PDB file of C-alpha atoms and ligand atoms in Angstrom:
ATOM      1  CA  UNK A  25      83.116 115.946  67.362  1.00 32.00           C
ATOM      2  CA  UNK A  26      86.875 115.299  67.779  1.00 34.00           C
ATOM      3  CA  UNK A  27      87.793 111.766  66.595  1.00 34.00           C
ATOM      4  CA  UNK A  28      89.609 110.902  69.612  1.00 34.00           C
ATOM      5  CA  UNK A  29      86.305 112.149  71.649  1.00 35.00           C
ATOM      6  CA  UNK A  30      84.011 110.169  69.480  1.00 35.00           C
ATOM      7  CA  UNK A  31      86.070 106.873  70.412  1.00 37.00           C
ATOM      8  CA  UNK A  32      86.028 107.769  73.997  1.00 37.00           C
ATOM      9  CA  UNK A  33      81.919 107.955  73.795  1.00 38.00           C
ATOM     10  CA  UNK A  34      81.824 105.229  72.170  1.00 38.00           C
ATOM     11  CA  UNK A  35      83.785 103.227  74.084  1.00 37.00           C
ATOM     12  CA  UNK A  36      82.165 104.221  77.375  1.00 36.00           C
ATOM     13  CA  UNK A  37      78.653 103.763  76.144  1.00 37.00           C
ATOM     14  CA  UNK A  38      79.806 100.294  75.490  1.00 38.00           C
ATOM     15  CA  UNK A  39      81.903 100.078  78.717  1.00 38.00           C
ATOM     16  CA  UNK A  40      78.342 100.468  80.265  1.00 34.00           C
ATOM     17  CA  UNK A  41      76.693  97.552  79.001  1.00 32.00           C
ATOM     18  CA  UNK A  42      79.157  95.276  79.653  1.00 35.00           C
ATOM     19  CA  UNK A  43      80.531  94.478  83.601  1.00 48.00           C
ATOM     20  CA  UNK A  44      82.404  97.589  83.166  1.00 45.00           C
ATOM     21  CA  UNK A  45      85.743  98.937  84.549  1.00 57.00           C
ATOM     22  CA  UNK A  46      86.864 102.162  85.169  1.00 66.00           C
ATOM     23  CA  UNK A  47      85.639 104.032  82.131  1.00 65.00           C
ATOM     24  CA  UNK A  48      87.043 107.189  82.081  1.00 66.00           C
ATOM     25  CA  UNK A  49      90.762 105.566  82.480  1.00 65.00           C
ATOM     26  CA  UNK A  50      90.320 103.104  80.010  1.00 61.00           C
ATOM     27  CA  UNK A  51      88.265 104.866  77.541  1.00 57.00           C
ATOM     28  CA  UNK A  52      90.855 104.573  74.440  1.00 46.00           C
ATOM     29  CA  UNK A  53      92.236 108.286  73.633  1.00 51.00           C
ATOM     30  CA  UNK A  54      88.969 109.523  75.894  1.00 49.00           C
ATOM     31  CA  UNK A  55      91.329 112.060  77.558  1.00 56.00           C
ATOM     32  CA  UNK A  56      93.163 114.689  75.242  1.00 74.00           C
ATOM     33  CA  UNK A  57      95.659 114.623  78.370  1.00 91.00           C
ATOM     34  CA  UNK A  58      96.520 112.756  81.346  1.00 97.00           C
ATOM     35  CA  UNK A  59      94.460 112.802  84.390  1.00 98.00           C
ATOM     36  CA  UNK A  60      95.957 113.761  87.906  1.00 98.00           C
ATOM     37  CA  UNK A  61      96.039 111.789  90.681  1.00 98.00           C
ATOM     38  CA  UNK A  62      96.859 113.533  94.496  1.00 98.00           C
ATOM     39  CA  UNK A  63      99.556 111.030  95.706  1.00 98.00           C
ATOM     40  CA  UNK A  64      98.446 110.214  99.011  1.00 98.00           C
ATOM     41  CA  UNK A  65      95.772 112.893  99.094  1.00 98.00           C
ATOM     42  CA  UNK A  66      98.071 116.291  98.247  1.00 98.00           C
ATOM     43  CA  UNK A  67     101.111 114.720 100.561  1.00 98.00           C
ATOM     44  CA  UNK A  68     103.039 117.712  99.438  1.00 98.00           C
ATOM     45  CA  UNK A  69     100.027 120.028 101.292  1.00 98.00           C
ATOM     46  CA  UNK A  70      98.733 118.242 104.107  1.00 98.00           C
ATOM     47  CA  UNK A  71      99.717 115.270 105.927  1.00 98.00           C
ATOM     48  CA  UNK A  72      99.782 111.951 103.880  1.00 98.00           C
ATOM     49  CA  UNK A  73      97.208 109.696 103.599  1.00 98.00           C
ATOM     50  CA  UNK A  74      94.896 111.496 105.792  1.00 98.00           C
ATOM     51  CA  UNK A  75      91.147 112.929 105.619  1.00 98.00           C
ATOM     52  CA  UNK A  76      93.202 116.502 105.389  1.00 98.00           C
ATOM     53  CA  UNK A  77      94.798 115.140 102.730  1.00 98.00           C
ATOM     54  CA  UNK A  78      91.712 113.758 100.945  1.00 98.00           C
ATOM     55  CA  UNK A  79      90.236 117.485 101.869  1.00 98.00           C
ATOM     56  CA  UNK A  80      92.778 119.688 100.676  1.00 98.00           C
ATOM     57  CA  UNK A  81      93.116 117.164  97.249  1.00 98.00           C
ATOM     58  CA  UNK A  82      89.126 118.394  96.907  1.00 98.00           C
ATOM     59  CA  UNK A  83      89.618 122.368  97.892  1.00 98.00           C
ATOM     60  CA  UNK A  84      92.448 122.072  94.922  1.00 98.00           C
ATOM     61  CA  UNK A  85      89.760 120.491  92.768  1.00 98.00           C
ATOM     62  CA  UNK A  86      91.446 117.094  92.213  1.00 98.00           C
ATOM     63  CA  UNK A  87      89.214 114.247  91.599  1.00 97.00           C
ATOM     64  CA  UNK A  88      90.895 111.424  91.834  1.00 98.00           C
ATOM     65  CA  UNK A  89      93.365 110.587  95.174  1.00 98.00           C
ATOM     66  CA  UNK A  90      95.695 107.801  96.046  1.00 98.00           C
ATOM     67  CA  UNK A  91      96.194 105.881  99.171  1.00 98.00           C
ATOM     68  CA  UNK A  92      97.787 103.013 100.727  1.00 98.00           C
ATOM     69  CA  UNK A  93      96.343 100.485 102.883  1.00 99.00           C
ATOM     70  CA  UNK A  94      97.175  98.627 105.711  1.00 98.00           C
ATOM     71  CA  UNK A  95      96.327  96.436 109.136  1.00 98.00           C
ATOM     72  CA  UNK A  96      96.275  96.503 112.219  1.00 98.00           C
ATOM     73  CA  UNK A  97      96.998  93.850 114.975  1.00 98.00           C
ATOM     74  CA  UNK A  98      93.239  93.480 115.531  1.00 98.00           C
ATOM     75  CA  UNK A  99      92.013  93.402 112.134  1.00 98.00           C
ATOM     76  CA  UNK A 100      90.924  97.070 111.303  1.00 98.00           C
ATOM     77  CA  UNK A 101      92.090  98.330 107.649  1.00 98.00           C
ATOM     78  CA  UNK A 102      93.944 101.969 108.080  1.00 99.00           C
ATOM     79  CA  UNK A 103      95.247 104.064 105.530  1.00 99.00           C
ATOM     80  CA  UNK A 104      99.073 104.487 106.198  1.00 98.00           C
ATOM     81  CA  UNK A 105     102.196 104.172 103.794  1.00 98.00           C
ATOM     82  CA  UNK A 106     105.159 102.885 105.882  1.00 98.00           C
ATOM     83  CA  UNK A 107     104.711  99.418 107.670  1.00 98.00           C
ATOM     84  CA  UNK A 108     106.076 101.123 110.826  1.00 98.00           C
ATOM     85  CA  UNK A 109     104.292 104.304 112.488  1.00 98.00           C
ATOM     86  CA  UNK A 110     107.183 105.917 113.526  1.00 98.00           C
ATOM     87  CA  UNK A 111     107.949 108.065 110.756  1.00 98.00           C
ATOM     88  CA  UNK A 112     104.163 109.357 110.537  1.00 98.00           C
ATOM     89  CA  UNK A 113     103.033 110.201 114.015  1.00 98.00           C
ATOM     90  CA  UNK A 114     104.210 110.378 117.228  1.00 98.00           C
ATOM     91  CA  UNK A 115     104.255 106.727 118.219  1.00 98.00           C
ATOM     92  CA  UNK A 116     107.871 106.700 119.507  1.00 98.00           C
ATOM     93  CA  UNK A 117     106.674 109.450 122.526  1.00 98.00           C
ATOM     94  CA  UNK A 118     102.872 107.515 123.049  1.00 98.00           C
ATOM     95  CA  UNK A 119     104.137 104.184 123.038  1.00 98.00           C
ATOM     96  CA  UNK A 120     108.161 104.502 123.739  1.00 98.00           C
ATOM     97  CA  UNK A 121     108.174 100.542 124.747  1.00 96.00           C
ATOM     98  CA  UNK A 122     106.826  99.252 121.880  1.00 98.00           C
ATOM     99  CA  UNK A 123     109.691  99.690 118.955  1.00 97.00           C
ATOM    100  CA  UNK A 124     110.049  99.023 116.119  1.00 98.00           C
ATOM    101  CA  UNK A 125     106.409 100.444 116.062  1.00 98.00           C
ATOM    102  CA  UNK A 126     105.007  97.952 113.145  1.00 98.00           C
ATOM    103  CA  UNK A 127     101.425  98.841 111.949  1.00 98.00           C
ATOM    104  CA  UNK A 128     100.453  95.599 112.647  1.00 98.00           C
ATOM    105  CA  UNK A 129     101.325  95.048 116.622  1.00 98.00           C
ATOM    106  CA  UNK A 130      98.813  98.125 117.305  1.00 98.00           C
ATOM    107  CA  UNK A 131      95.037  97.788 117.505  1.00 98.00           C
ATOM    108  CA  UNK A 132      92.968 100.366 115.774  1.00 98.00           C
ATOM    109  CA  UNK A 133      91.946 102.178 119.021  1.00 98.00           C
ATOM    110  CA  UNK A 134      95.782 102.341 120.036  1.00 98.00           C
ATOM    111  CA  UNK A 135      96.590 103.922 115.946  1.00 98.00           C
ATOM    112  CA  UNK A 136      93.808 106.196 116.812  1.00 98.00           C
ATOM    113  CA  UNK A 137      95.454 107.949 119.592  1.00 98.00           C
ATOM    114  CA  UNK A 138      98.443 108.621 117.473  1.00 98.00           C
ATOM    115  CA  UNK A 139      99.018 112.746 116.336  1.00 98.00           C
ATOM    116  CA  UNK A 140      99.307 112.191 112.521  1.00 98.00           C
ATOM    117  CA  UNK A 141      99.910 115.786 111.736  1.00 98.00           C
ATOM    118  CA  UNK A 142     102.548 117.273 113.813  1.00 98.00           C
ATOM    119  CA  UNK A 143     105.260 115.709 112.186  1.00 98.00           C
ATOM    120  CA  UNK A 144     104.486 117.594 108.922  1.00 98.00           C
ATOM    121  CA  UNK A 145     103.078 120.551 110.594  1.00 98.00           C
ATOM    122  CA  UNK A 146     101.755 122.327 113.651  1.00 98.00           C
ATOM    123  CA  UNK A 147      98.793 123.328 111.696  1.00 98.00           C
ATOM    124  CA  UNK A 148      97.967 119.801 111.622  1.00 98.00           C
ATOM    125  CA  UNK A 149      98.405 118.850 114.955  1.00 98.00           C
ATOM    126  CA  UNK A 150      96.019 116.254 116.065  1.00 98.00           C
ATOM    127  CA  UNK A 151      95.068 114.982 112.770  1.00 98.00           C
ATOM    128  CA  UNK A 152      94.871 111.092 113.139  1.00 98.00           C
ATOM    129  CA  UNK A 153      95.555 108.232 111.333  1.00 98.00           C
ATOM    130  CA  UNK A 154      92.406 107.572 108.749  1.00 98.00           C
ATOM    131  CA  UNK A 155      90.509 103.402 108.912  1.00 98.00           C
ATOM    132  CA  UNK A 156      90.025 102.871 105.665  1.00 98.00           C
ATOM    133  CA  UNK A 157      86.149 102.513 106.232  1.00 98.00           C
ATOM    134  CA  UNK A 158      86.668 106.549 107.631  1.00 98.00           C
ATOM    135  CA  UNK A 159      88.821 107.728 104.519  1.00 99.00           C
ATOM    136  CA  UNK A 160      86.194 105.970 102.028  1.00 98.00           C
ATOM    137  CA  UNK A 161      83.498 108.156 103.482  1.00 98.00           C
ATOM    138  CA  UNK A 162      85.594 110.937 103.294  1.00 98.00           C
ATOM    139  CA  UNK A 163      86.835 110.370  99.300  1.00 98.00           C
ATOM    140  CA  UNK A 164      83.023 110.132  98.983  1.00 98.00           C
ATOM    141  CA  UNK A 165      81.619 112.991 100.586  1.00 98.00           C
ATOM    142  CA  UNK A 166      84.149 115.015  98.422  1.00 98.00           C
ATOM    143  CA  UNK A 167      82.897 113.886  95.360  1.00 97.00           C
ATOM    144  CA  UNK A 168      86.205 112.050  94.502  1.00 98.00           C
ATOM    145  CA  UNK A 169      87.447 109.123  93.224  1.00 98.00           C
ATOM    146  CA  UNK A 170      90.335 106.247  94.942  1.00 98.00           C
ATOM    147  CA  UNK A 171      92.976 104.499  93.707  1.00 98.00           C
ATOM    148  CA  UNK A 172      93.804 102.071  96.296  1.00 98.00           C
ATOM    149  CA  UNK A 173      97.174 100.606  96.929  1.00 99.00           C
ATOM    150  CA  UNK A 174      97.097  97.461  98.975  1.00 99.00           C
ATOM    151  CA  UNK A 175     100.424  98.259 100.424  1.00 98.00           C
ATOM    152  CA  UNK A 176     102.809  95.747 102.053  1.00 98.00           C
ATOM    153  CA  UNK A 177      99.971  92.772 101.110  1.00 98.00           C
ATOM    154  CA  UNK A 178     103.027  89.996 102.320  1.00 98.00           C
ATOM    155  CA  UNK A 179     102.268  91.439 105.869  1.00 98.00           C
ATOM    156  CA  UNK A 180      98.798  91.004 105.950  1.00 98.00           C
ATOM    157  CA  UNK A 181      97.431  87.457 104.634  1.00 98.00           C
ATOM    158  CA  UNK A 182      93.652  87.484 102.937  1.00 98.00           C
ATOM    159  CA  UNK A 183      93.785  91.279 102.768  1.00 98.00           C
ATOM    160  CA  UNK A 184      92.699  91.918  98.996  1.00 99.00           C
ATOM    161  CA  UNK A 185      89.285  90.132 100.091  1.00 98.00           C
ATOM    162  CA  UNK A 186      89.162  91.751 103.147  1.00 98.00           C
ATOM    163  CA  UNK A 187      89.564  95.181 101.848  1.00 99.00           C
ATOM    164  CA  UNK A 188      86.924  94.216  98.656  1.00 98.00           C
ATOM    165  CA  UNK A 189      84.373  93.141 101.413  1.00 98.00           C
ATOM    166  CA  UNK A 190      84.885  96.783 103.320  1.00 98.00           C
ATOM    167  CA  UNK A 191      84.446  97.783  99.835  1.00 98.00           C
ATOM    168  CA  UNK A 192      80.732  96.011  99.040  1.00 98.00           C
ATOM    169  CA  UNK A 193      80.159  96.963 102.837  1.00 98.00           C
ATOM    170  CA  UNK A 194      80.445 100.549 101.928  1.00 98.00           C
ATOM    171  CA  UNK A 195      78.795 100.639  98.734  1.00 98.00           C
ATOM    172  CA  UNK A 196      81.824 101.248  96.535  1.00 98.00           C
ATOM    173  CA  UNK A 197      81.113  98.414  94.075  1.00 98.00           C
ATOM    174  CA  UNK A 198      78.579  99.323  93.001  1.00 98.00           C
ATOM    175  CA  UNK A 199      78.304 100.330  89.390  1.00 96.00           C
ATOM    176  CA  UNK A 200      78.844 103.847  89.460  1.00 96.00           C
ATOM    177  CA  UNK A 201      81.606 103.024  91.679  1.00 97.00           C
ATOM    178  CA  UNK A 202      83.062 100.186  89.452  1.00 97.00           C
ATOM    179  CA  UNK A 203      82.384 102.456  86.082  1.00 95.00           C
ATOM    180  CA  UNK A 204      84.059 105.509  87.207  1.00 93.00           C
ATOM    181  CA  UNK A 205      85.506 106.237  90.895  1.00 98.00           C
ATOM    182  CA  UNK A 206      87.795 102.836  91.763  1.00 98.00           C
ATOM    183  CA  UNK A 207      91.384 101.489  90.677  1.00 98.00           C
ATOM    184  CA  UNK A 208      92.777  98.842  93.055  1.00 98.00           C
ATOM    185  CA  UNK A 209      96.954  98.720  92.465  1.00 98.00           C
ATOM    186  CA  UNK A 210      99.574  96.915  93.882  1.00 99.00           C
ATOM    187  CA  UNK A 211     103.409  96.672  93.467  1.00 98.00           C
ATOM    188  CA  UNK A 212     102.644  93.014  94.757  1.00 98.00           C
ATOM    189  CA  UNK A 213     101.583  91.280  91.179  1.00 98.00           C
ATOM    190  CA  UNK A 214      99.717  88.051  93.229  1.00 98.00           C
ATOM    191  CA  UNK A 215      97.948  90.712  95.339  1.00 98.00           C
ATOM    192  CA  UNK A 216      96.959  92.804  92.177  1.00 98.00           C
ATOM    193  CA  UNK A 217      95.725  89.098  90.587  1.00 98.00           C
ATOM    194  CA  UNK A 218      94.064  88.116  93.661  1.00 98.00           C
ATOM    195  CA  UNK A 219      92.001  91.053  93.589  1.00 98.00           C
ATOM    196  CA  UNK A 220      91.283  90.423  89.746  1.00 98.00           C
ATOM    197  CA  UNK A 221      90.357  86.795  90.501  1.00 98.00           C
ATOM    198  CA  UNK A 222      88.223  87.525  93.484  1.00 98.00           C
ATOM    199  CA  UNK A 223      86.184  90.231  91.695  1.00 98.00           C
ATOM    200  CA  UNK A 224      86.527  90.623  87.893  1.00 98.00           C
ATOM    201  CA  UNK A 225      84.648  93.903  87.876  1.00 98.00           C
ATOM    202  CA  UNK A 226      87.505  96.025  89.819  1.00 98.00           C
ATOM    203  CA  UNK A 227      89.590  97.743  87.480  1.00 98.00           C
ATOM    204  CA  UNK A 228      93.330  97.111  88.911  1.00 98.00           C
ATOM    205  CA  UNK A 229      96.781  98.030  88.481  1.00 98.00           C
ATOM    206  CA  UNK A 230      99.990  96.764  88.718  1.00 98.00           C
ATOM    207  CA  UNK A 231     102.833  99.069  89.887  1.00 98.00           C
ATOM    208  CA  UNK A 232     106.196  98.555  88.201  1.00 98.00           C
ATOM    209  CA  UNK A 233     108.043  98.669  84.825  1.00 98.00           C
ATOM    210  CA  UNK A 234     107.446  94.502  83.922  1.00 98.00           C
ATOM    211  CA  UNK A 235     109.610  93.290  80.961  1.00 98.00           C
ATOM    212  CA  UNK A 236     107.859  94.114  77.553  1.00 98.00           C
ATOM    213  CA  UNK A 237     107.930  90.654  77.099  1.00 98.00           C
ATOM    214  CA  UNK A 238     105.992  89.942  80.206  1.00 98.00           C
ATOM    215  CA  UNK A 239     103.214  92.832  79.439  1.00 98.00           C
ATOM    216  CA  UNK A 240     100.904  89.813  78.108  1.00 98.00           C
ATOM    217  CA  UNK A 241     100.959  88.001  81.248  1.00 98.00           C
ATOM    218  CA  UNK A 242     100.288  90.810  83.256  1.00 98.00           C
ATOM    219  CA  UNK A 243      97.194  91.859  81.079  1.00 98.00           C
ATOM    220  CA  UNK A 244      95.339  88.413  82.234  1.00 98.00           C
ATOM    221  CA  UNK A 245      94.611  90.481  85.786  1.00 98.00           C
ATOM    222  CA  UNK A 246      95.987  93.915  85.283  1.00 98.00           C
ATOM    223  CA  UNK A 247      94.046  97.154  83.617  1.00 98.00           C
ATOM    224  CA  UNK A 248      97.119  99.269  83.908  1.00 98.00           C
ATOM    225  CA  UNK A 249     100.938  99.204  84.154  1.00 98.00           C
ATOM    226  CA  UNK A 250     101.903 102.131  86.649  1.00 98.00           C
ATOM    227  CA  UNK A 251     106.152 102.237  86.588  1.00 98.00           C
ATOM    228  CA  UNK A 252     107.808 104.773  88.294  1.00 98.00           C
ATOM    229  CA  UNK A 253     108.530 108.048  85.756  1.00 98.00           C
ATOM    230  CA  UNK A 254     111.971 107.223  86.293  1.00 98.00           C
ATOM    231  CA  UNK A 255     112.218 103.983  84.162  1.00 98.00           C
ATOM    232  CA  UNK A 256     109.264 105.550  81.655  1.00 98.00           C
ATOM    233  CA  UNK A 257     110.250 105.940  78.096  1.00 98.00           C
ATOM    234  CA  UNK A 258     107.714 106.793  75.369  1.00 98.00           C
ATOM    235  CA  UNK A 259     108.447 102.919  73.268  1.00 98.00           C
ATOM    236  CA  UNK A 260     107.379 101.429  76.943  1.00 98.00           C
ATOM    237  CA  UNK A 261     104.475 103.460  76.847  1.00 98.00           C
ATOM    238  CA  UNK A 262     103.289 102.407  73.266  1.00 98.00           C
ATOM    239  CA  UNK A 263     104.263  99.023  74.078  1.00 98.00           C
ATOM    240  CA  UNK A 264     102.009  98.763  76.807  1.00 98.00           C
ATOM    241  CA  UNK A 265      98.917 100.554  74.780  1.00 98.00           C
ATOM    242  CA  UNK A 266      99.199  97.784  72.288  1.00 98.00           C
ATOM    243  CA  UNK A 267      97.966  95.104  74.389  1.00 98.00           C
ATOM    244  CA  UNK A 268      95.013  94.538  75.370  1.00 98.00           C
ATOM    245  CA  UNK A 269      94.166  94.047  79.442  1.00 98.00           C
ATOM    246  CA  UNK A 270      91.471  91.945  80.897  1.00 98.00           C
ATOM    247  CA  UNK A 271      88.801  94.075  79.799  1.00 96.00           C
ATOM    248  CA  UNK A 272      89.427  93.739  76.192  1.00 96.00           C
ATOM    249  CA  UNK A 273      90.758  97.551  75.861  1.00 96.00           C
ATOM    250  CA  UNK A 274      94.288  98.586  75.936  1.00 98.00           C
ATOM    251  CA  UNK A 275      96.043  98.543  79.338  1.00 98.00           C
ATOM    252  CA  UNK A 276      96.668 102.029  80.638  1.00 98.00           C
ATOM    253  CA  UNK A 277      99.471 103.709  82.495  1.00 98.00           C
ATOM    254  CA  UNK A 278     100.021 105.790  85.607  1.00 98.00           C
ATOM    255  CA  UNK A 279     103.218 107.190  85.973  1.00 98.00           C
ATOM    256  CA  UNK A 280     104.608 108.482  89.411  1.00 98.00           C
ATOM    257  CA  UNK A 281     105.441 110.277  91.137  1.00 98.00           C
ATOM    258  CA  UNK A 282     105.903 113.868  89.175  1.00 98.00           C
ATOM    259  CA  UNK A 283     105.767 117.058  91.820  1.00 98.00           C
ATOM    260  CA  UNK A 284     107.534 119.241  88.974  1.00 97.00           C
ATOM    261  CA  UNK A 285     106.649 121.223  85.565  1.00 98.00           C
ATOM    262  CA  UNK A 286     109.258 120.057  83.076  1.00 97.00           C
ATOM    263  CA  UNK A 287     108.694 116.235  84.230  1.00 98.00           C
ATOM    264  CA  UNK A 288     105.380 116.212  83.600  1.00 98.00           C
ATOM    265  CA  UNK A 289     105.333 117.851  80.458  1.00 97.00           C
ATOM    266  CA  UNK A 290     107.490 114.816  79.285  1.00 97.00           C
ATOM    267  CA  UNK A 291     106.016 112.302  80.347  1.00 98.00           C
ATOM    268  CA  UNK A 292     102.463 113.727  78.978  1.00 98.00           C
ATOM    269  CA  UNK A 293     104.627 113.930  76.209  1.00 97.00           C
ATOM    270  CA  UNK A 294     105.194 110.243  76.138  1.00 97.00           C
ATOM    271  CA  UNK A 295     101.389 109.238  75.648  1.00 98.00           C
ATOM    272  CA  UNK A 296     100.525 108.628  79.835  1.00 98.00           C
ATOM    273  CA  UNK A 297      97.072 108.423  80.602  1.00 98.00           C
ATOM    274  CA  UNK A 298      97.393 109.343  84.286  1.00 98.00           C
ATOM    275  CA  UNK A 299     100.089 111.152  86.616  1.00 98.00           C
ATOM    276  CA  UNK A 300     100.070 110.728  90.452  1.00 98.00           C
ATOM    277  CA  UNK A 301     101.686 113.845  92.179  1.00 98.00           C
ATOM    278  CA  UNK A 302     102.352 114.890  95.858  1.00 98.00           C
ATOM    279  CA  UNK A 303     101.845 118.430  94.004  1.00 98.00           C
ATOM    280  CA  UNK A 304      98.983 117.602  91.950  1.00 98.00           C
ATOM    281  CA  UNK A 305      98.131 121.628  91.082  1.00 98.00           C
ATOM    282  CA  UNK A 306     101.697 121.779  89.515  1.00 98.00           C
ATOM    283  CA  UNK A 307     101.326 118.980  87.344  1.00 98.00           C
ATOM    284  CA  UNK A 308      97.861 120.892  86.401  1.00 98.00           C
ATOM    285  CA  UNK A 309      99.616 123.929  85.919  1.00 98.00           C
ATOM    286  CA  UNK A 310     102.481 122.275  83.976  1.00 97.00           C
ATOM    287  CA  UNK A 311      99.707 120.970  81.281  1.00 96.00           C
ATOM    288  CA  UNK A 312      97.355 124.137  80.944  1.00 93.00           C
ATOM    289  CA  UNK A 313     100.609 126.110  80.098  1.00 88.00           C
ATOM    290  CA  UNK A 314     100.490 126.760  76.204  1.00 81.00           C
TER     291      UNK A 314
HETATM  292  O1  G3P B 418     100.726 105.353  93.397  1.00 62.63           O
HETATM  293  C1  G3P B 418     102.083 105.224  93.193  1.00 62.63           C
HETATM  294  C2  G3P B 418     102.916 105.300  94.428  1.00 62.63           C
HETATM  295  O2  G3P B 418     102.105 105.508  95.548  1.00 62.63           O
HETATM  296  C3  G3P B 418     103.745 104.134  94.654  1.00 62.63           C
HETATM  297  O3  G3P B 418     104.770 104.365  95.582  1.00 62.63           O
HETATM  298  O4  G3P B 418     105.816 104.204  97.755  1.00 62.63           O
HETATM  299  O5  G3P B 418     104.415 106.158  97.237  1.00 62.63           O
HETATM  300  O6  G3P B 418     103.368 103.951  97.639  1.00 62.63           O
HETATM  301  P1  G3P B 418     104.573 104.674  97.118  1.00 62.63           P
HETATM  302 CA1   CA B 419     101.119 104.430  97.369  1.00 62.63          CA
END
């Protein structure tokens, strides 16, 4: 057996027996290339950050999607990116009193009304805007896996334990779900340590380029560093392998987000252990190509 396969074994046997995070991600060398994340489901596909999304991410055979999460006024989690609705559904024609159309001055039932699809295509008309308790049922029907981005956590006080409860409630920590199928991330560092602190089992992520200098710090409650490609250079990279996260292996990073061939070539190139793409089968592509 390869070397770099024998480690990875190794190390996820032993990732087993312990309170275990994310295996396959932080298996040291366990992938002989990076693993692909759909941004948003496939945003560049279907309409972002919804069950079409999550489906067509599937019917491309990706197994891993992102997401971002949200609240509304009365409590419910949904899964949109922008704190206001407008750009994402038809919110300005439904409810044309009610700019500037925050996610968090509309109750579930009134998000649920909303046409989530049109915007990005006819053939989607109709879609709606995902609860997070819907889209988790979804990722899991489809056999895939979530990385979960607590998105605009300032807004929303107490929402990293909210959205861990939802998480117990739906049986996704659980240790199959914990091993192998969950990343938590946040560009908010307190959110992405609240989460850490609140349950040490969740393997997390912070997103952002921190300081070298800083990488320490951020290891105390972070599994992986996830900067944007376009501040990624192959010494960060290294840098960050070198230290060890919370879990006593080697943080890991995500770069995003790369919907082209050359840019994902070079940042494989770099050492990445994971790219999140709105074009996920390009990326794919990109890294079968000899
Ligand atoms: O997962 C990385 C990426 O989603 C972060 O940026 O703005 O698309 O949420 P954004
Ligand atoms: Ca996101």
């Amino acid at each position: 057996m390869h070397a770099r396969a024998v480690a990875a074994a190794t190390t996820v046997l032993l990732g087993a027996m312990v309170s275990s995070p994310t295996a396959e991600v932080l298996a040291a060398g366990g992938h002989e290339r990076p693993l692909i994340v759909g941004h948003r489901g496939a945003a560049a596909y279907a309409p972002e950050n919804t069950l079409a999304s999550v489906d067509k991410a599937a019917a491309l055979g990706f197994r891993w999607v992102e997401n971002d999460v949200q609240r509304a006024r009365d409590g419910e989690l949904v899964v949109l990116h922008d704190d206001s609705l407008r750009r994402t559904t038809n919110v300005e024609q439904v409810f044309p009193g009610r700019a500037p159309w925050k996610v968090k001055d509309f109750t579930a039932a009134e998000i649920s009304r909303l046409d989530a699809g049109s915007w990005f295509s006819p053939a989607y008309a109709g879609t709606r805007v995902p609860t997070l308790k819907q889209y988790l049922r979804r990722v899991e029907q489809r056999h895939e896996k979530l990385l979960l981005e607590v998105k605009n956590p300032e807004l929303y006080p107490g929402v990293e334990r909210q959205i861990l409860k939802l998480l117990g409630n739906e049986g996704w920590l659980d240790r199959r779900h914990l091993t192998d199928r969950l990343i938590v991330q946040s560009f908010s560092a307190d959110s992405v340590r609240t989460v850490h602190q609140l349950d040490p089992a969740v393997t997390t992520a912070f997103l952002g380029r921190p300081a070298t200098a800083d990488l320490r710090r951020f290891a105390g409650f972070a599994d992986l560093i996830n900067p944007s490609w376009t501040t990624l250079t192959p010494e960060y990279v290294s840098r960050v392998h070198a230290v060890p996260g919370p879990h006593g292996r080697p943080l890991r990073v995500f770069t995003w987000t790369v919907d082209d061939a050359p840019r994902a070539r070079t940042v494989s190139g770099y050492g990445v252990d994971g790219i999140i793409s709105d074009k996920p089968d390009v990326v794919r592509a990109s890294l079968d190509a000899p």
